[in-house]
PDB file of C-alpha atoms in Angstrom:
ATOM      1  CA  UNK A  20     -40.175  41.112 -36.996  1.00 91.00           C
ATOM      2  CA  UNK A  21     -36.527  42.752 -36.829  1.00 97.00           C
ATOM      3  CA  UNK A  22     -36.364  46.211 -38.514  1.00 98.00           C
ATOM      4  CA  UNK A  23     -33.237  47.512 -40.007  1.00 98.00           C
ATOM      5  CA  UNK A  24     -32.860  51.276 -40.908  1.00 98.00           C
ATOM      6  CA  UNK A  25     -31.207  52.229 -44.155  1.00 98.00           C
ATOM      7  CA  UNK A  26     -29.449  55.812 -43.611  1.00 98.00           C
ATOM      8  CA  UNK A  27     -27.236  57.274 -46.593  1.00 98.00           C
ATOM      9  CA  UNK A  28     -24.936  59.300 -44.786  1.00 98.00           C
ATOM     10  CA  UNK A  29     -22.970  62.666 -46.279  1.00 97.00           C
ATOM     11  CA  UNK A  30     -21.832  65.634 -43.909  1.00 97.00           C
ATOM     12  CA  UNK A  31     -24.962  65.642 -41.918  1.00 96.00           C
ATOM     13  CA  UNK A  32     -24.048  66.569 -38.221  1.00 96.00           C
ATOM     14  CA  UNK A  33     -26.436  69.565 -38.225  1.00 95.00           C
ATOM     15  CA  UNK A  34     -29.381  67.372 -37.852  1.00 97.00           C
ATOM     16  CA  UNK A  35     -28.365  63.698 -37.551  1.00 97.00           C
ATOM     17  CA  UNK A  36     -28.573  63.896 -33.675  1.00 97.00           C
ATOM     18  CA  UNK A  37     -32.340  65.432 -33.775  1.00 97.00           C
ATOM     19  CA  UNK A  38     -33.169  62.861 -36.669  1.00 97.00           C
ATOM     20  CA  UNK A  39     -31.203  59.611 -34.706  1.00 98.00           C
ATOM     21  CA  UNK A  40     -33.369  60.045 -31.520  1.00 98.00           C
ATOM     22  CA  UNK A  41     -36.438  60.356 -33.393  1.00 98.00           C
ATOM     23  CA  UNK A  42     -35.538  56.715 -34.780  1.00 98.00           C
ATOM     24  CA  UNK A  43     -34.051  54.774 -31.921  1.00 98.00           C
ATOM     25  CA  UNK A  44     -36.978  55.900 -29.471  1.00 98.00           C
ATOM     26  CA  UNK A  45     -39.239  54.059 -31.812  1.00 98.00           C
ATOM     27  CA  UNK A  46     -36.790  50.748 -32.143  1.00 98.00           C
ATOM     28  CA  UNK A  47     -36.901  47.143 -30.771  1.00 97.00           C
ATOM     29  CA  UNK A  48     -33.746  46.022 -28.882  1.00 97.00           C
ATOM     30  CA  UNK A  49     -32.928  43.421 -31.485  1.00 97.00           C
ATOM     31  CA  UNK A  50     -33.577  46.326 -34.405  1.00 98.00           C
ATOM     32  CA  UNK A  51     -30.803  48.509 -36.410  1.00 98.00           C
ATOM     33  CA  UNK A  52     -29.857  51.596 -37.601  1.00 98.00           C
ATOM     34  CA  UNK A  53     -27.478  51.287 -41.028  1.00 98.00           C
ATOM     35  CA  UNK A  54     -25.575  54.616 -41.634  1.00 98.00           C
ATOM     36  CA  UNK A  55     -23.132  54.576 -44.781  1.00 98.00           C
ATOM     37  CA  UNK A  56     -21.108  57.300 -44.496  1.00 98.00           C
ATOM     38  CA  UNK A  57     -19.762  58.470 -48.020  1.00 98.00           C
ATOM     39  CA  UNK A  58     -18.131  61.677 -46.265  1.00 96.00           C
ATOM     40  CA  UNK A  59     -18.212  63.246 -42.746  1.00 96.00           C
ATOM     41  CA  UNK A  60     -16.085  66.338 -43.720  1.00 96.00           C
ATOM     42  CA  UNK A  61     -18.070  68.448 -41.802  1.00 96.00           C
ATOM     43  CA  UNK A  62     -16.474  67.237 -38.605  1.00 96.00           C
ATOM     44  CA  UNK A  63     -19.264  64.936 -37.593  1.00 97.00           C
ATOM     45  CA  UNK A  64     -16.954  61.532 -37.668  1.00 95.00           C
ATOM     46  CA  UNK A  65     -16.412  62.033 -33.800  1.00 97.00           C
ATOM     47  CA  UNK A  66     -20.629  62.143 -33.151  1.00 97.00           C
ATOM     48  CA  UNK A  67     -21.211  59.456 -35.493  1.00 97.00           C
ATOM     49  CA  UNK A  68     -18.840  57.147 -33.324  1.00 97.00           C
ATOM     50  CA  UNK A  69     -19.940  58.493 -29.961  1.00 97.00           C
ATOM     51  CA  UNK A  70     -23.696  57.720 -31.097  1.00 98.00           C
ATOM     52  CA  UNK A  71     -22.380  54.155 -32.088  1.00 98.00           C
ATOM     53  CA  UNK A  72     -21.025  53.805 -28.966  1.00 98.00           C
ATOM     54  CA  UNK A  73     -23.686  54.792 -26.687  1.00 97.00           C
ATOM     55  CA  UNK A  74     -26.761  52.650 -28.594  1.00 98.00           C
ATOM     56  CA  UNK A  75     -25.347  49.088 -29.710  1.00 98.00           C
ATOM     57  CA  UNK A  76     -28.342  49.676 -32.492  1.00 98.00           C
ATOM     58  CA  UNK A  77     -26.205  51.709 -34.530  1.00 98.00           C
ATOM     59  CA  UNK A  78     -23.589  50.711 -37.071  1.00 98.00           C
ATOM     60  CA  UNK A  79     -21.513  52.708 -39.188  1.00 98.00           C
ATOM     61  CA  UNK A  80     -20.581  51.577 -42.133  1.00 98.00           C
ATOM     62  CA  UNK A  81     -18.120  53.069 -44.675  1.00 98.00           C
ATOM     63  CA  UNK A  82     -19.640  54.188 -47.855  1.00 98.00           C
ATOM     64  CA  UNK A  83     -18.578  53.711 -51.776  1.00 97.00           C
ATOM     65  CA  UNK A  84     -18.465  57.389 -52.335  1.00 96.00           C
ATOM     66  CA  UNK A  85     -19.887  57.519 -55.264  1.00 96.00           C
ATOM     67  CA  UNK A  86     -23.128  59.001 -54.881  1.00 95.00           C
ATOM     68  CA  UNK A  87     -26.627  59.143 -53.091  1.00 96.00           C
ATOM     69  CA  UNK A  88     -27.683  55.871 -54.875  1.00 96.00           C
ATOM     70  CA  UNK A  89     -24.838  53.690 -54.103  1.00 97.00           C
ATOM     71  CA  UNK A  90     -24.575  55.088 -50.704  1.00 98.00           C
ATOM     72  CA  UNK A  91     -28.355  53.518 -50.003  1.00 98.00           C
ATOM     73  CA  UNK A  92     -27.524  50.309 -51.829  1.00 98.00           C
ATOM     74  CA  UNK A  93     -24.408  49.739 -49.533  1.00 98.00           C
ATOM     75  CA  UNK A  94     -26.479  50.366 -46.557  1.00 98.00           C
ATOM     76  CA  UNK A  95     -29.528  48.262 -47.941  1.00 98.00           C
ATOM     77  CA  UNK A  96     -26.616  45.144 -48.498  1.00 98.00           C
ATOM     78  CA  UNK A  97     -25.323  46.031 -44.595  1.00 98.00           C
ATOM     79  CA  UNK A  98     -29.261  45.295 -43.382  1.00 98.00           C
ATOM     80  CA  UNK A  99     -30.362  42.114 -41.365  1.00 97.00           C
ATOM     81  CA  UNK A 100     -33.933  42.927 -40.647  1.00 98.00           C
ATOM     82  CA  UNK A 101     -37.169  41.519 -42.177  1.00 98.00           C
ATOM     83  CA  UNK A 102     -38.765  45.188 -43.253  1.00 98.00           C
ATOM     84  CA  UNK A 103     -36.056  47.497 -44.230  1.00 98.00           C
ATOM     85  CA  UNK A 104     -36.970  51.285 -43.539  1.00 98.00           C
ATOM     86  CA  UNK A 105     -34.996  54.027 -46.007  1.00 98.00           C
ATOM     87  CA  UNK A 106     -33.716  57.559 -43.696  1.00 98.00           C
ATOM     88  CA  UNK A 107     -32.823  60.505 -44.676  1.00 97.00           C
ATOM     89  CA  UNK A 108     -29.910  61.953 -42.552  1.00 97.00           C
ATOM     90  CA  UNK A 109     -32.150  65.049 -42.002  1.00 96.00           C
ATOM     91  CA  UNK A 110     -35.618  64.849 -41.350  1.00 97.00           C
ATOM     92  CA  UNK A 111     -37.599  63.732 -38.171  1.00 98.00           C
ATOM     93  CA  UNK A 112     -39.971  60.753 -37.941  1.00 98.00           C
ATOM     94  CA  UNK A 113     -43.232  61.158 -36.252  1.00 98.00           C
ATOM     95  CA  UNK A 114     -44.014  59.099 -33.266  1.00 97.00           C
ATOM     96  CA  UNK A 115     -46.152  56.791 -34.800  1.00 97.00           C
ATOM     97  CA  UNK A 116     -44.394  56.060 -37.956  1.00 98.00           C
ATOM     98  CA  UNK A 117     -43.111  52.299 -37.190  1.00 98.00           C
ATOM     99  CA  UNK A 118     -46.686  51.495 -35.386  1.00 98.00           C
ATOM    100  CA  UNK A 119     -48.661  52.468 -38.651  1.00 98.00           C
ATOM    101  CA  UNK A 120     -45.649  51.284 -41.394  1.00 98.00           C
ATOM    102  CA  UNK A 121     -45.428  48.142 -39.094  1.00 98.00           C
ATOM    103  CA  UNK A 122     -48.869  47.745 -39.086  1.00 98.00           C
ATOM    104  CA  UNK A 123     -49.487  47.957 -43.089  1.00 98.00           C
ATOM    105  CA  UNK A 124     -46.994  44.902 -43.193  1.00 98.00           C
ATOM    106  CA  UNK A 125     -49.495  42.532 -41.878  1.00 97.00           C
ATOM    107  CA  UNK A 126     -50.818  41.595 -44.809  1.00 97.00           C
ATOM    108  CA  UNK A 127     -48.579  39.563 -46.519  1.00 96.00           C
ATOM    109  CA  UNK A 128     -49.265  40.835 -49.579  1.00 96.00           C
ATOM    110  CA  UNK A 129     -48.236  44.038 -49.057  1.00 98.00           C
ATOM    111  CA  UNK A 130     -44.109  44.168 -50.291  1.00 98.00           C
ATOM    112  CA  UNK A 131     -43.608  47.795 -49.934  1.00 98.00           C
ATOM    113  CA  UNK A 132     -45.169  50.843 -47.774  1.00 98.00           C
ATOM    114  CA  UNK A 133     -45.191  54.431 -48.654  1.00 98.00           C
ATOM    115  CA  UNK A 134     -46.220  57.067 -46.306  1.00 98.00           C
ATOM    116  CA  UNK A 135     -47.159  60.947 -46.418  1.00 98.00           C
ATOM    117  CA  UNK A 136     -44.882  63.691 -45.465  1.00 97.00           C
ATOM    118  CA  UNK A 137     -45.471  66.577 -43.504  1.00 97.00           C
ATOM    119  CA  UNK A 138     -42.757  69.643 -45.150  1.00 96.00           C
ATOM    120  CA  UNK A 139     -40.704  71.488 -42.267  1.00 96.00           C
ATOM    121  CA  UNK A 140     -38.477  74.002 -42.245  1.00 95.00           C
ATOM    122  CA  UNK A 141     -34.736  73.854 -41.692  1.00 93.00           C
ATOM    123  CA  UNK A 142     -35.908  74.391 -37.739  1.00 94.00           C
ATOM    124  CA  UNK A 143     -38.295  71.075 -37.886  1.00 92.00           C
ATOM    125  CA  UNK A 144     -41.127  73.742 -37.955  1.00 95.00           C
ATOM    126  CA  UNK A 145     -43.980  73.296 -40.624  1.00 92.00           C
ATOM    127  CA  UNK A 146     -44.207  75.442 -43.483  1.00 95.00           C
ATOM    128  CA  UNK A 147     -48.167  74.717 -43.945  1.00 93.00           C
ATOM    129  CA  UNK A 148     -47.278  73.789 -47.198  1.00 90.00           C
ATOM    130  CA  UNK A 149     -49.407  70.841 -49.225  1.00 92.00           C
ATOM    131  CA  UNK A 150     -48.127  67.643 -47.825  1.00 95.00           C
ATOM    132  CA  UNK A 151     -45.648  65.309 -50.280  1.00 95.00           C
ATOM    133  CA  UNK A 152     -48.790  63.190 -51.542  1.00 95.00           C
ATOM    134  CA  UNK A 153     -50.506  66.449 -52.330  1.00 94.00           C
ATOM    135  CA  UNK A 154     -47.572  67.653 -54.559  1.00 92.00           C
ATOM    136  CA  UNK A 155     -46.677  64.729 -56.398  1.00 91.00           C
ATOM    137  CA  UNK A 156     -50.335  62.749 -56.677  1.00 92.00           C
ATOM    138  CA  UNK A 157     -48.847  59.777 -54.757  1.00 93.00           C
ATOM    139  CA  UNK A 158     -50.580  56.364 -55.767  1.00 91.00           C
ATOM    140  CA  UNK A 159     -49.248  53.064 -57.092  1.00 90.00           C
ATOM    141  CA  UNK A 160     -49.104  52.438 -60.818  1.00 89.00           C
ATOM    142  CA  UNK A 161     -46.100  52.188 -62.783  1.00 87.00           C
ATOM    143  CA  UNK A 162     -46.839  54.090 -65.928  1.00 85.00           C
ATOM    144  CA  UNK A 163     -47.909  56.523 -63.132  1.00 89.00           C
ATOM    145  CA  UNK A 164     -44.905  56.689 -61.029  1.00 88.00           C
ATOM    146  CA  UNK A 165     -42.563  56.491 -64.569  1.00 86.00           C
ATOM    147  CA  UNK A 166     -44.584  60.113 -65.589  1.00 83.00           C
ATOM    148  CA  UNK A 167     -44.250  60.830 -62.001  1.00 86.00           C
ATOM    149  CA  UNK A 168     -42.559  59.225 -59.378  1.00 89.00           C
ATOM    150  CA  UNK A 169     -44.803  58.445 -55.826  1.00 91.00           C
ATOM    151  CA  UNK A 170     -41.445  56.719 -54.090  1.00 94.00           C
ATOM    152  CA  UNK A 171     -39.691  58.962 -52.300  1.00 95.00           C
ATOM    153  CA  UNK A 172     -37.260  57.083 -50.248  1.00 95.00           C
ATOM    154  CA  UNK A 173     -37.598  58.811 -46.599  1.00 96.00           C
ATOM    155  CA  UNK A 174     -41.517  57.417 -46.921  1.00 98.00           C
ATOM    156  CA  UNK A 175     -40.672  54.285 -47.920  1.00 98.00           C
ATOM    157  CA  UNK A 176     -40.042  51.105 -46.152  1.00 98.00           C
ATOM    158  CA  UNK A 177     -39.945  47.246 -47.933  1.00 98.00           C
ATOM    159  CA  UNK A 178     -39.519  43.733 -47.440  1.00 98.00           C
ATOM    160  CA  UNK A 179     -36.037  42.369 -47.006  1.00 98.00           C
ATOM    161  CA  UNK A 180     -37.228  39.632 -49.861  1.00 96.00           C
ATOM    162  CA  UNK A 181     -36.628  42.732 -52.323  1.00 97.00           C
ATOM    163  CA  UNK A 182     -32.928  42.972 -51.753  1.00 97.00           C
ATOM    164  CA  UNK A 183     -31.549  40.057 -54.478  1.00 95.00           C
ATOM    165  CA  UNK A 184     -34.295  41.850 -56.960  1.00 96.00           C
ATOM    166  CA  UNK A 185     -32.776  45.664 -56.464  1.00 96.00           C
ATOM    167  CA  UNK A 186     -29.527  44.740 -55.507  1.00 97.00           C
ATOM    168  CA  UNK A 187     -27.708  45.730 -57.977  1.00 96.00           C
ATOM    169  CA  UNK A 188     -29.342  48.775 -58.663  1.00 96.00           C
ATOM    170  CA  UNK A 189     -28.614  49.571 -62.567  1.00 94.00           C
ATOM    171  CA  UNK A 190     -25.963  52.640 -63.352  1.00 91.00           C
ATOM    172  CA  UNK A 191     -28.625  54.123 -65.362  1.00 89.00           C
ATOM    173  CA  UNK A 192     -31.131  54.721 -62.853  1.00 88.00           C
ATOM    174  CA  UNK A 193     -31.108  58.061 -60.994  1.00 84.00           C
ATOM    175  CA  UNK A 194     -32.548  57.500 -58.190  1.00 86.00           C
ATOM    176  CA  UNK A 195     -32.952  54.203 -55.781  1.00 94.00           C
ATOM    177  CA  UNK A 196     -36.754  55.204 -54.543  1.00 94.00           C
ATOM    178  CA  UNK A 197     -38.397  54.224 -57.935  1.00 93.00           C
ATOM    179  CA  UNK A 198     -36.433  51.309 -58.230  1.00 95.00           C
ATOM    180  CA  UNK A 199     -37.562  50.081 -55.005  1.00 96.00           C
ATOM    181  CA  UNK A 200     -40.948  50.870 -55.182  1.00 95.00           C
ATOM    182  CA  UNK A 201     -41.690  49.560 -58.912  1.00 95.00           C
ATOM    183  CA  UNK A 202     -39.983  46.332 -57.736  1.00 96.00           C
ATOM    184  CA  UNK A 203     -42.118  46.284 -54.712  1.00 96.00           C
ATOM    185  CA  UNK A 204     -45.579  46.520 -57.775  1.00 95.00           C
ATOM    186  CA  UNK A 205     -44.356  43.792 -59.949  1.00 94.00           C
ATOM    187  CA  UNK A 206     -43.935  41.385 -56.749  1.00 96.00           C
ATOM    188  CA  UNK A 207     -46.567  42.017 -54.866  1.00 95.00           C
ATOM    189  CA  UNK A 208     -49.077  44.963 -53.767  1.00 95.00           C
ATOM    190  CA  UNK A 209     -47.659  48.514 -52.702  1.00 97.00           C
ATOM    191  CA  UNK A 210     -49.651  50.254 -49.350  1.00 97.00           C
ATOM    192  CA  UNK A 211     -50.119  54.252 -49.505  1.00 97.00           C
ATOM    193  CA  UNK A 212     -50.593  55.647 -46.299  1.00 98.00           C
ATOM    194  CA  UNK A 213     -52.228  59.108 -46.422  1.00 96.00           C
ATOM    195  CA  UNK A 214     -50.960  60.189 -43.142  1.00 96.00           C
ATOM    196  CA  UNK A 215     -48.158  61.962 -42.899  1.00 97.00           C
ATOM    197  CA  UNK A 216     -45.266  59.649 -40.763  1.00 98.00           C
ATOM    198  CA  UNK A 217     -42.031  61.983 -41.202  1.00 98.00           C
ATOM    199  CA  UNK A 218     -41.197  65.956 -41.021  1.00 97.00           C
ATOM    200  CA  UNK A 219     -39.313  66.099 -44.515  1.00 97.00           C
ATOM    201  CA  UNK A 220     -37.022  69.184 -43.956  1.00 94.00           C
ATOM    202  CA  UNK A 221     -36.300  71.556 -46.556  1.00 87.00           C
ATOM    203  CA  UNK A 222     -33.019  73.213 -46.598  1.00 72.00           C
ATOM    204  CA  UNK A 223     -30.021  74.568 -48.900  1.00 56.00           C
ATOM    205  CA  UNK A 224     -28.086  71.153 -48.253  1.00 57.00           C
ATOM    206  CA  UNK A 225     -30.642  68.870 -49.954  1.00 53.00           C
ATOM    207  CA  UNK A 226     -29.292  66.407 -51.659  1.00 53.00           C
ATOM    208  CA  UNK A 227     -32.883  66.135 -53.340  1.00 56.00           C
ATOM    209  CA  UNK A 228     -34.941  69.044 -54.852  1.00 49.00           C
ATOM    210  CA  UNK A 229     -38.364  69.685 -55.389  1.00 51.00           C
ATOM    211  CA  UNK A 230     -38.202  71.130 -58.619  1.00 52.00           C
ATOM    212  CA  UNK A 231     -37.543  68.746 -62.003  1.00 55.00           C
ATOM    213  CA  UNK A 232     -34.447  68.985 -64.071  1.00 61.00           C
ATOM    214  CA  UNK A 233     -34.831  70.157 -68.242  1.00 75.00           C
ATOM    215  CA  UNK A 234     -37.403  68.836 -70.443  1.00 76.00           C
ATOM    216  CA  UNK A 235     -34.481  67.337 -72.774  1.00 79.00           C
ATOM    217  CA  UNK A 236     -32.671  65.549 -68.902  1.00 77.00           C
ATOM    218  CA  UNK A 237     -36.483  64.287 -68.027  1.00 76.00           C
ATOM    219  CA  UNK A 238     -37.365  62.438 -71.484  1.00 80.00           C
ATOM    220  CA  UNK A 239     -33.439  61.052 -71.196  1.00 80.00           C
ATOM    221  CA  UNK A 240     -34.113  59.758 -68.001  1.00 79.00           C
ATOM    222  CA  UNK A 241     -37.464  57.795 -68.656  1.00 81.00           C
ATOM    223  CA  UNK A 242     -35.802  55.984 -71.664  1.00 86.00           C
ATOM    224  CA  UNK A 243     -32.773  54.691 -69.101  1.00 85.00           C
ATOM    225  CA  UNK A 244     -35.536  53.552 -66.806  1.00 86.00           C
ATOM    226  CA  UNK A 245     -37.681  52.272 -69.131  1.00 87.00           C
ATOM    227  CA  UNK A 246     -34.763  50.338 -70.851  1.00 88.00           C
ATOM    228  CA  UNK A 247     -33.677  49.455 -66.999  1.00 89.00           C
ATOM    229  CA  UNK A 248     -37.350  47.894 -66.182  1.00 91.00           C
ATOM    230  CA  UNK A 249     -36.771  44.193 -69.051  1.00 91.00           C
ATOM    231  CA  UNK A 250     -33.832  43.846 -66.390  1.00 93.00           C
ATOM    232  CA  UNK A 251     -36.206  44.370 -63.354  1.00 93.00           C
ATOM    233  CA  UNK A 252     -38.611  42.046 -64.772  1.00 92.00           C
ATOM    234  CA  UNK A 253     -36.002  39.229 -65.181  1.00 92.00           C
ATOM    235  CA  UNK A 254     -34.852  39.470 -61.493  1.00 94.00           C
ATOM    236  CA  UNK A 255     -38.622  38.804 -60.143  1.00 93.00           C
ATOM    237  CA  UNK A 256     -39.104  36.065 -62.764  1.00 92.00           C
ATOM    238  CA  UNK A 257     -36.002  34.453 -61.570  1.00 89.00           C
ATOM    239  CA  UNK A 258     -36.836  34.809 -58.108  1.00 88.00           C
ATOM    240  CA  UNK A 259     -40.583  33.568 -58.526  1.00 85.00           C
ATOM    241  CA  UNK A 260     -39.436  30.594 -60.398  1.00 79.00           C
TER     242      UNK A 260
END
């Protein structure tokens, strides 16, 4: 079973190196490591392509530069492995995360996997705060996840069989974790993990936040999803037929 790792990449040479080895030292020769880079203004470009060079597993790729989402959908396209693993550029995967993940795949039923987080500091250190399934009552269900959404994308790993069904993720959709993982429900079954797999670090430069937007940007943002999900539904009747 060939992995491929899905990295959206955007100025992220303060951590990449600590959040690289963390990956590869838990990779198959015949595995990958995807990293779009939308930007590398930072002065990382040179690291990137010395990190390339060293491990054969690692491919850069250049990036549509138009955002987080697109960013993860052009590395998603680049992947060749079976189960497809989503990476932040910043956090730091536990030693056992592809042994349990991996694991949770054996039953064939099983399309997508979602894991717990452990929240660190900017140093990798824990904060002792509630872990990510704590804070946002992870569990499957997708009037539950569309009220509040389990699938963050650093926790979540899928079946390359997903790709034609996601693949074009729809302009109206914020974010590419809840697509994923409410694909992953209407094809098959989603496993929650309740250990906690990754370090998720918590700094200024977060591209995500933990906080919600405005009441008025929330409700607009469940009617483009809802509206999005008749065109989710299509793609896994057409690929079930």
């Amino acid at each position: 079973m060939k992995i491929s790792v899905a990295m959206a990449y955007y100025n992220g040479g303060t951590y990449i190196e600590e959040q690289m080895d963390s990956i590869l030292s838990q990779l198959g020769e015949k595995d990958e490591v995807i990293v779009s880079v939308d930007g590398a203004s930072d002065g990382s470009k040179p690291l990137l392509l010395k990190m390339a060079e060293v491990d054969s597993r690692i491919h850069i790729v250049k990036g549509p530069g138009k955002g987080v989402v697109r960013n993860f959908e052009n590395a998603i396209r680049h992947c060749n492995g079976d189960i497809i693993y989503l990476s932040d550029q910043d956090d730091i995967w536990k030693p056992d995360k592809v042994e349990k993940v991996n694991y949770a795949f054996s039953n064939p039923e099983v399309k997508a996997v979602l894991h717990d987080a452990e929240i660190v500091d900017e140093n990798g250190v824990a904060t002792g705060a509630a872990s990510l399934f704590s804070i946002r009552g992870s569990r499957a269900g997708i009037l539950k996840n569309l009220l509040k959404n389990s699938y963050v994308g650093c926790c979540m790993a899928f079946r390359k069989e997903l790709i034609p069904i996601i693949c074009p993720i729809p302009n109206e959709m914020y974010m590419h974790d809840y697509w994923i993982g409410t694909a992953a429900e209407y094809m098959g079954k989603v496993c929650f993990l309740d250990k906690p797999l990754i370090g998720y670090r918590r700094h200024s430069s977060n591209v995500t936040q933990m906080t919600h937007g405005s009441i008025r940007f929330m409700i607009k943002k469940r009617i483009d999803i809802i509206r999005c999900l008749g065109l989710l539904k299509k793609r896994v009747r057409k690929v079930k037929a």
